[in-house]
Coordinates of C-alpha atoms in Angstrom, one line a residue:
M1 CA 0.0 0.0 0.0
T2 CA 1.1 3.5 -0.6
S3 CA 1.3 5.9 2.2
Q4 CA -1.7 7.9 0.9
T5 CA -4.0 4.8 0.9
R6 CA -2.8 3.7 4.3
E7 CA -3.8 7.1 5.8
Q8 CA -7.2 6.8 4.2
A9 CA -7.7 3.2 5.6
T10 CA -6.7 4.1 9.1
A11 CA -8.6 7.5 9.2
G12 CA -11.9 5.7 9.1
P13 CA -15.1 6.7 7.3
E14 CA -15.8 10.3 6.6
R15 CA -17.9 12.1 9.1
A16 CA -21.4 13.3 8.1
P17 CA -22.1 17.0 8.2
W18 CA -24.8 16.6 10.8
P19 CA -24.3 15.4 14.4
R20 CA -24.5 11.7 15.0
V21 CA -27.6 10.4 16.9
T22 CA -26.7 8.3 19.8
R23 CA -28.6 5.2 20.9
S24 CA -30.1 7.0 23.9
A25 CA -31.4 9.9 21.9
R26 CA -32.9 7.5 19.4
A27 CA -34.6 5.6 22.2
H28 CA -36.0 8.8 23.7
R29 CA -37.5 9.9 20.3
A30 CA -39.2 6.5 19.8
R31 CA -41.1 6.8 23.1
G32 CA -43.8 9.0 21.6
F33 CA -45.7 11.8 23.3
T34 CA -46.0 12.4 27.0
L35 CA -49.4 12.4 28.7
L36 CA -49.2 16.1 29.3
E37 CA -48.6 16.7 25.5
M38 CA -51.6 14.6 24.6
L39 CA -53.8 16.3 27.2
A40 CA -52.8 19.7 25.8
V41 CA -53.8 18.6 22.3
I42 CA -57.1 17.2 23.5
V43 CA -57.9 20.5 25.3
L44 CA -57.1 22.6 22.2
I45 CA -59.3 20.3 20.0
G46 CA -62.1 20.7 22.5
I47 CA -61.8 24.5 22.5
I48 CA -61.8 24.7 18.7
G49 CA -64.8 22.3 18.5
A50 CA -66.8 24.4 21.0
I51 CA -66.1 27.6 18.9
V52 CA -67.2 25.9 15.7
V53 CA -70.4 24.4 17.2
R54 CA -71.3 27.8 18.6
Q55 CA -70.9 29.5 15.2
V56 CA -72.8 26.8 13.3
G57 CA -75.6 26.7 15.9
G58 CA -76.3 30.4 15.4
S59 CA -76.4 29.9 11.6
V60 CA -78.9 27.1 11.8
D61 CA -81.3 29.2 13.8
K62 CA -80.9 32.1 11.3
G63 CA -81.5 29.8 8.4
K64 CA -84.6 28.3 10.0
Y65 CA -86.0 31.8 10.7
G66 CA -85.4 32.9 7.1
A67 CA -87.1 29.6 5.9
G68 CA -90.1 30.3 8.2
K69 CA -90.5 33.8 6.7
A70 CA -90.5 32.3 3.2
Q71 CA -92.9 29.5 4.2
L72 CA -95.3 32.2 5.6
L73 CA -95.4 33.8 2.1
T74 CA -96.0 30.5 0.4
L75 CA -98.7 29.5 2.8
G76 CA -100.4 32.8 2.3
Q77 CA -100.5 32.2 -1.5
K78 CA -102.1 28.8 -0.8
V79 CA -104.7 30.5 1.3
E80 CA -105.3 33.0 -1.5
N81 CA -105.7 30.2 -4.0
Y82 CA -108.3 28.5 -1.8
A83 CA -110.1 31.9 -1.4
L84 CA -110.2 32.4 -5.2
D85 CA -111.8 28.9 -5.7
N86 CA -114.2 29.1 -2.8
G87 CA -115.1 32.8 -2.4
S88 CA -113.5 33.2 1.1
P89 CA -110.4 32.1 3.0
P90 CA -110.7 28.7 4.9
A91 CA -112.0 28.7 8.4
S92 CA -108.8 26.8 9.4
L93 CA -105.5 25.8 7.7
E94 CA -106.5 22.2 7.7
A95 CA -109.0 23.0 5.0
L96 CA -106.0 23.5 2.7
V97 CA -105.2 19.8 3.1
K98 CA -108.6 18.1 3.5
R99 CA -111.8 19.2 1.9
P100 CA -114.2 20.9 4.3
P101 CA -117.9 20.3 4.0
N102 CA -118.7 23.9 3.2
A103 CA -116.3 24.3 0.1
P104 CA -118.3 23.5 -3.0
N105 CA -115.5 24.5 -5.5
W106 CA -112.6 22.9 -3.6
Q107 CA -109.8 22.1 -6.0
G108 CA -107.2 20.9 -3.5
P109 CA -105.3 19.8 -1.8
Y110 CA -103.7 23.2 -1.7
A111 CA -101.0 22.2 0.7
K112 CA -99.3 19.2 2.3
P113 CA -99.6 18.6 6.0
S114 CA -95.9 19.5 6.4
D115 CA -96.6 22.9 4.9
L116 CA -98.7 23.8 7.9
V117 CA -95.7 23.4 10.3
D118 CA -92.9 26.0 10.5
P119 CA -89.2 25.0 10.4
F120 CA -89.0 25.0 14.2
G121 CA -91.9 22.5 14.3
H122 CA -94.7 24.8 15.4
T123 CA -98.0 25.5 13.7
F124 CA -98.6 28.8 12.1
G125 CA -101.1 31.2 13.7
Y126 CA -104.2 31.6 11.6
K127 CA -107.4 33.6 12.0
A128 CA -110.2 34.2 9.5
P129 CA -111.6 36.7 9.3
G130 CA -108.5 38.5 10.4
E131 CA -107.8 41.9 12.1
H132 CA -105.6 43.0 9.2
G133 CA -107.5 41.7 6.2
S134 CA -109.6 38.7 5.2
Y135 CA -107.3 36.5 7.2
D136 CA -104.2 36.8 9.4
L137 CA -101.4 34.3 9.1
V138 CA -98.6 34.5 11.7
F139 CA -95.1 32.9 12.0
Y140 CA -94.3 32.9 15.7
G141 CA -90.5 32.3 15.3
Q142 CA -88.3 30.0 17.3
D143 CA -90.3 29.9 20.5
G144 CA -93.7 29.3 18.8
Q145 CA -95.3 31.8 21.1
P146 CA -96.8 35.3 20.4
G147 CA -94.3 38.1 21.0
G148 CA -90.6 37.8 21.3
D149 CA -87.3 39.3 20.0
G150 CA -84.6 38.1 17.7
Y151 CA -85.4 34.7 16.2
S152 CA -88.5 34.5 18.3
K153 CA -90.0 37.7 16.7
D154 CA -93.4 37.2 15.2
I155 CA -94.1 38.0 11.5
G156 CA -97.6 38.4 10.0
N157 CA -98.7 38.1 6.4
W158 CA -99.8 41.8 6.6
Q159 CA -96.2 43.1 7.4

């Protein structure tokens, strides 16, 4: 062997540019996460989930309230169709679904039973003759009761 090859053979392998990982460091990394780290992640996921549910929950009520207002208008048109065929609005909203005995020109059904229930699951308020016209039709909002604010505010067909 030449002197140059002998030096290379005894010098050993070239060192990598990064530090060598020892066996104890490798064993420490393979252990995984500590209980405290896992609990911190679970708490953060819970906080984010609560914020998301809160935001989505408010949007659902807003959507139902808007759908109830639209359904009020549609149901009012169905009452008008009944009145055009029979000369006056029905005595109750059920007459839109099932023929009443005093409706000689009934061309219905004018509505499905599900049309008589608002998106919150409450029945619409109805009075014929009404105080504001030939009939009053009222969407009571989220609470299903007369009066209220926000998503429980009442809306009538005359407004």
